[in-house]
């Protein structure tokens, strides 16, 4: 459930008509709903209310400082995958004790930044990383709390580009070798083993892969304890999917996901960490865009928008689907016809949807891409020298620009022409 609904024929974000935001900020623009974010975060904390837990928002899904502050103020932790994201979490007021650091390629500079600024745990993904972290922490007179990311070799049954828990993926340490690597970790200076970590993929719409992976995690935890390690935290990763099509069977709910965690690892008396990204912010955002031209092609009509693949990359990158809604509700459902909805970028891949059922529209009419809050703005670029897409946060009847649109002058000023040219 989200807070983007029609009122008197006009699509709103909470109490604000999207047309008002378009008039004030221009298009394309991302619009987020604070009430939806709060609601989704609440569903995850409820799903784990049977145990000690920390919901660590996956910053890579949406890293705007205002979004991070909103989440952090509700008590969320953060899962970061770079020094930049770590700095964002801190700038949003989240203390280091609530930040976990994931990722296969943490650099020495990034690990130092986290050790200096405070960190809840590093989710270590390889032996070379473990050795580098130990040496660094030792040289700083610090101690690095770690979990090892274990690859359980389960099929997440999701898109191949976002599956991470099969042995052929680059992520984590194969579960068969986990005990050996934990033994190595325990023997290293300046390393403190605190837990076990997994993250098997994104946009999972079935609970079975989670159940299989978490059952393996439970067995491993028992084995590690028998080996003498103190395992007090289990990081279950993120990945719970969202409905991208309104008419589709909805994926499992957070409460059902929480039950799977309880059934598989609930008896181990560990603090539970989860790292949802998409499920919290995906349906809390839309991309608002205007029609530039309606173009009649051969056997098809094109709706050319002012949003493009550089603003919302998911359709071009993963063939992802986003429902497209007209901001002015058509009076009769029968008034719709199929359009190929495209952007202005010079790539055929810049196609959002073929044959989308939409009412006849004119230049200047507005459309909204649903479910665009996660992996939307964060993946945006300035390809074709299109200014980086701005972001707006709505809360009740108020809205604020939380990232402004850069001017063309600002964009050009980042380049330098060497003197000798
Ligand atoms: C991407 C990622 C997440 C978040 O995944 P979602 O599908 O957005 O919930 C969580 N943990 C790690 C380690 C990730 O890489």
Coordinates of C-alpha atoms in Angstrom, one line a residue, residues 36-238:
X36 CA 4.6 5.4 2.8
X37 CA 8.2 5.3 4.0
X38 CA 7.2 5.4 7.6
X39 CA 4.5 2.7 7.0
X40 CA 6.9 0.3 5.3
X41 CA 9.6 0.8 7.9
X42 CA 7.0 0.1 10.6
X43 CA 6.0 -3.2 8.8
X44 CA 9.5 -4.5 9.1
X45 CA 10.0 -3.6 12.8
X46 CA 6.6 -5.2 13.5
X47 CA 7.6 -8.3 11.6
X48 CA 10.6 -8.7 14.0
X49 CA 9.0 -7.5 17.2
X50 CA 9.4 -11.0 18.7
X51 CA 13.2 -10.5 19.1
X52 CA 16.0 -7.9 19.4
X53 CA 16.5 -6.5 16.0
X54 CA 17.9 -3.7 13.8
X55 CA 16.3 -2.8 10.5
X56 CA 19.3 -1.5 8.4
X57 CA 18.0 0.4 5.4
X58 CA 20.0 -0.5 2.3
X59 CA 21.3 3.0 1.3
X60 CA 22.0 2.0 -2.2
X61 CA 18.3 1.8 -3.0
X62 CA 17.8 5.5 -2.3
X63 CA 20.6 7.6 -0.7
X64 CA 19.0 11.1 -0.5
X65 CA 20.0 12.7 2.8
X66 CA 16.3 13.6 3.6
X67 CA 15.2 10.0 3.1
X68 CA 18.1 8.7 5.3
X69 CA 17.3 11.3 8.0
X70 CA 13.6 10.3 7.9
X71 CA 14.5 6.6 8.3
X72 CA 17.3 7.2 10.9
X73 CA 15.0 9.3 13.0
X74 CA 12.7 6.3 13.3
X75 CA 15.6 4.2 14.6
X76 CA 16.7 2.6 11.4
X77 CA 20.2 1.4 11.0
X78 CA 21.9 1.7 7.6
X79 CA 23.6 -0.9 5.3
X80 CA 26.2 0.9 3.2
X81 CA 28.4 -0.3 0.4
X82 CA 30.8 2.5 -0.1
X83 CA 32.6 5.3 1.7
X84 CA 30.3 7.8 0.1
X85 CA 27.2 6.0 1.4
X86 CA 28.9 5.8 4.8
X87 CA 29.4 9.5 4.7
X88 CA 25.7 10.0 3.7
X89 CA 24.5 7.9 6.6
X90 CA 26.6 9.9 9.1
X91 CA 25.5 13.2 7.5
X92 CA 21.9 12.2 8.0
X93 CA 22.6 11.7 11.7
X94 CA 22.8 8.0 11.9
X95 CA 25.5 6.9 14.5
X96 CA 28.2 4.5 13.5
X97 CA 26.9 1.9 15.9
X98 CA 23.9 1.5 13.6
X99 CA 25.8 1.3 10.3
X100 CA 26.9 -2.0 8.7
X101 CA 29.4 -2.0 5.8
X102 CA 28.8 -4.5 3.0
X103 CA 30.3 -4.9 -0.4
X104 CA 33.0 -7.1 -2.2
X105 CA 35.5 -4.4 -2.8
X106 CA 36.0 -2.2 0.3
X107 CA 39.1 -0.2 0.0
X108 CA 41.6 0.5 2.8
X109 CA 40.5 4.2 2.7
X110 CA 36.9 3.2 3.1
X111 CA 37.6 0.8 6.0
X112 CA 39.7 3.4 7.7
X113 CA 36.9 5.9 7.4
X114 CA 34.4 3.5 9.0
X115 CA 36.8 2.5 11.8
X116 CA 37.5 6.2 12.6
X117 CA 33.8 7.2 12.4
X118 CA 32.4 4.2 14.2
X119 CA 30.9 1.0 12.7
X120 CA 28.5 -1.7 13.9
X121 CA 30.1 -4.4 11.8
X122 CA 31.9 -5.1 8.6
X123 CA 30.3 -7.8 6.5
X124 CA 33.5 -9.3 5.1
X125 CA 33.3 -11.0 1.7
X126 CA 36.7 -12.5 1.2
X127 CA 39.9 -13.7 2.9
X128 CA 42.0 -10.9 1.4
X129 CA 39.6 -8.4 2.7
X130 CA 39.7 -10.0 6.1
X131 CA 43.5 -9.8 6.2
X132 CA 43.5 -6.2 5.0
X133 CA 41.0 -5.2 7.7
X134 CA 42.9 -7.0 10.4
X135 CA 46.2 -5.2 9.4
X136 CA 44.5 -1.8 9.2
X137 CA 42.6 -2.1 12.5
X138 CA 45.7 -3.4 14.2
X139 CA 47.8 -0.5 12.9
X140 CA 45.1 2.0 14.2
X141 CA 44.9 0.3 17.6
X142 CA 41.3 -0.4 16.8
X143 CA 39.2 -3.5 16.8
X144 CA 36.9 -4.4 13.8
X145 CA 33.7 -6.2 14.6
X146 CA 32.9 -8.5 11.7
X147 CA 30.4 -10.9 10.3
X148 CA 31.3 -13.0 7.3
X149 CA 29.1 -12.9 4.3
X150 CA 28.3 -16.5 3.5
X151 CA 27.1 -17.6 0.1
X152 CA 24.6 -20.3 0.7
X153 CA 24.3 -21.4 -3.0
X154 CA 20.6 -21.2 -3.3
X155 CA 18.6 -20.1 -6.3
X156 CA 16.9 -16.8 -5.5
X157 CA 14.6 -17.2 -8.5
X158 CA 14.9 -13.6 -9.5
X159 CA 16.4 -11.7 -12.4
X160 CA 20.0 -12.9 -13.1
X161 CA 21.5 -9.5 -12.7
X162 CA 20.2 -9.2 -9.1
X163 CA 20.7 -12.8 -7.9
X164 CA 23.7 -12.9 -5.5
X165 CA 23.4 -16.2 -3.5
X166 CA 24.5 -18.7 -6.1
X167 CA 28.0 -20.1 -6.0
X168 CA 28.7 -18.6 -9.4
X169 CA 28.1 -15.0 -8.1
X170 CA 30.9 -12.9 -6.9
X171 CA 29.4 -12.4 -3.4
X172 CA 30.5 -13.9 -0.1
X173 CA 32.4 -16.9 0.9
X174 CA 31.2 -20.4 -0.1
X175 CA 29.3 -21.9 2.8
X176 CA 31.4 -25.1 2.6
X177 CA 34.5 -23.0 3.5
X178 CA 32.9 -20.8 6.1
X179 CA 34.1 -22.6 9.2
X180 CA 37.7 -22.5 8.0
X181 CA 37.5 -18.7 7.3
X182 CA 35.9 -18.1 10.7
X183 CA 38.8 -20.0 12.3
X184 CA 41.2 -17.8 10.4
X185 CA 39.3 -14.6 11.5
X186 CA 39.3 -15.7 15.2
X187 CA 43.1 -16.1 15.0
X188 CA 43.7 -12.6 13.5
X189 CA 44.6 -9.6 15.5
X190 CA 42.2 -6.7 15.9
X191 CA 39.2 -8.7 14.5
X192 CA 36.2 -9.5 16.7
X193 CA 33.7 -12.1 15.2
X194 CA 30.2 -11.0 16.1
X195 CA 27.9 -12.7 13.5
X196 CA 27.0 -14.3 10.3
X197 CA 25.7 -12.5 7.2
X198 CA 23.8 -13.4 4.0
X199 CA 22.2 -11.6 1.2
X200 CA 20.9 -13.8 -1.6
X201 CA 19.4 -11.3 -4.1
X202 CA 16.9 -8.7 -4.8
X203 CA 13.2 -8.6 -5.8
X204 CA 12.5 -12.0 -4.4
X205 CA 8.8 -12.8 -4.7
X206 CA 8.9 -16.2 -3.1
X207 CA 9.8 -17.1 0.5
X208 CA 11.3 -20.5 -0.3
X209 CA 14.9 -19.3 -1.2
X210 CA 15.0 -17.3 2.0
X211 CA 13.8 -20.4 4.0
X212 CA 16.5 -22.5 2.4
X213 CA 19.3 -20.0 2.9
X214 CA 18.3 -19.2 6.5
X215 CA 18.1 -22.9 7.4
X216 CA 21.7 -23.2 6.2
X217 CA 22.6 -20.2 8.3
X218 CA 21.1 -21.8 11.4
X219 CA 23.1 -25.0 10.9
X220 CA 26.3 -22.9 10.3
X221 CA 25.7 -20.9 13.4
X222 CA 25.4 -24.0 15.5
X223 CA 28.6 -25.4 14.0
X224 CA 30.5 -22.1 14.5
X225 CA 29.4 -22.0 18.2
X226 CA 30.6 -25.6 18.6
X227 CA 33.9 -24.4 17.1
X228 CA 34.0 -21.8 20.0
X229 CA 32.9 -18.6 18.2
X230 CA 30.6 -16.2 19.9
X231 CA 27.8 -15.6 17.3
X232 CA 25.4 -13.0 18.7
X233 CA 24.1 -11.4 15.5
X234 CA 22.6 -12.7 12.3
X235 CA 22.3 -10.4 9.3
X236 CA 19.7 -11.8 7.0
X237 CA 20.3 -9.3 4.2
X238 CA 17.5 -7.6 2.1

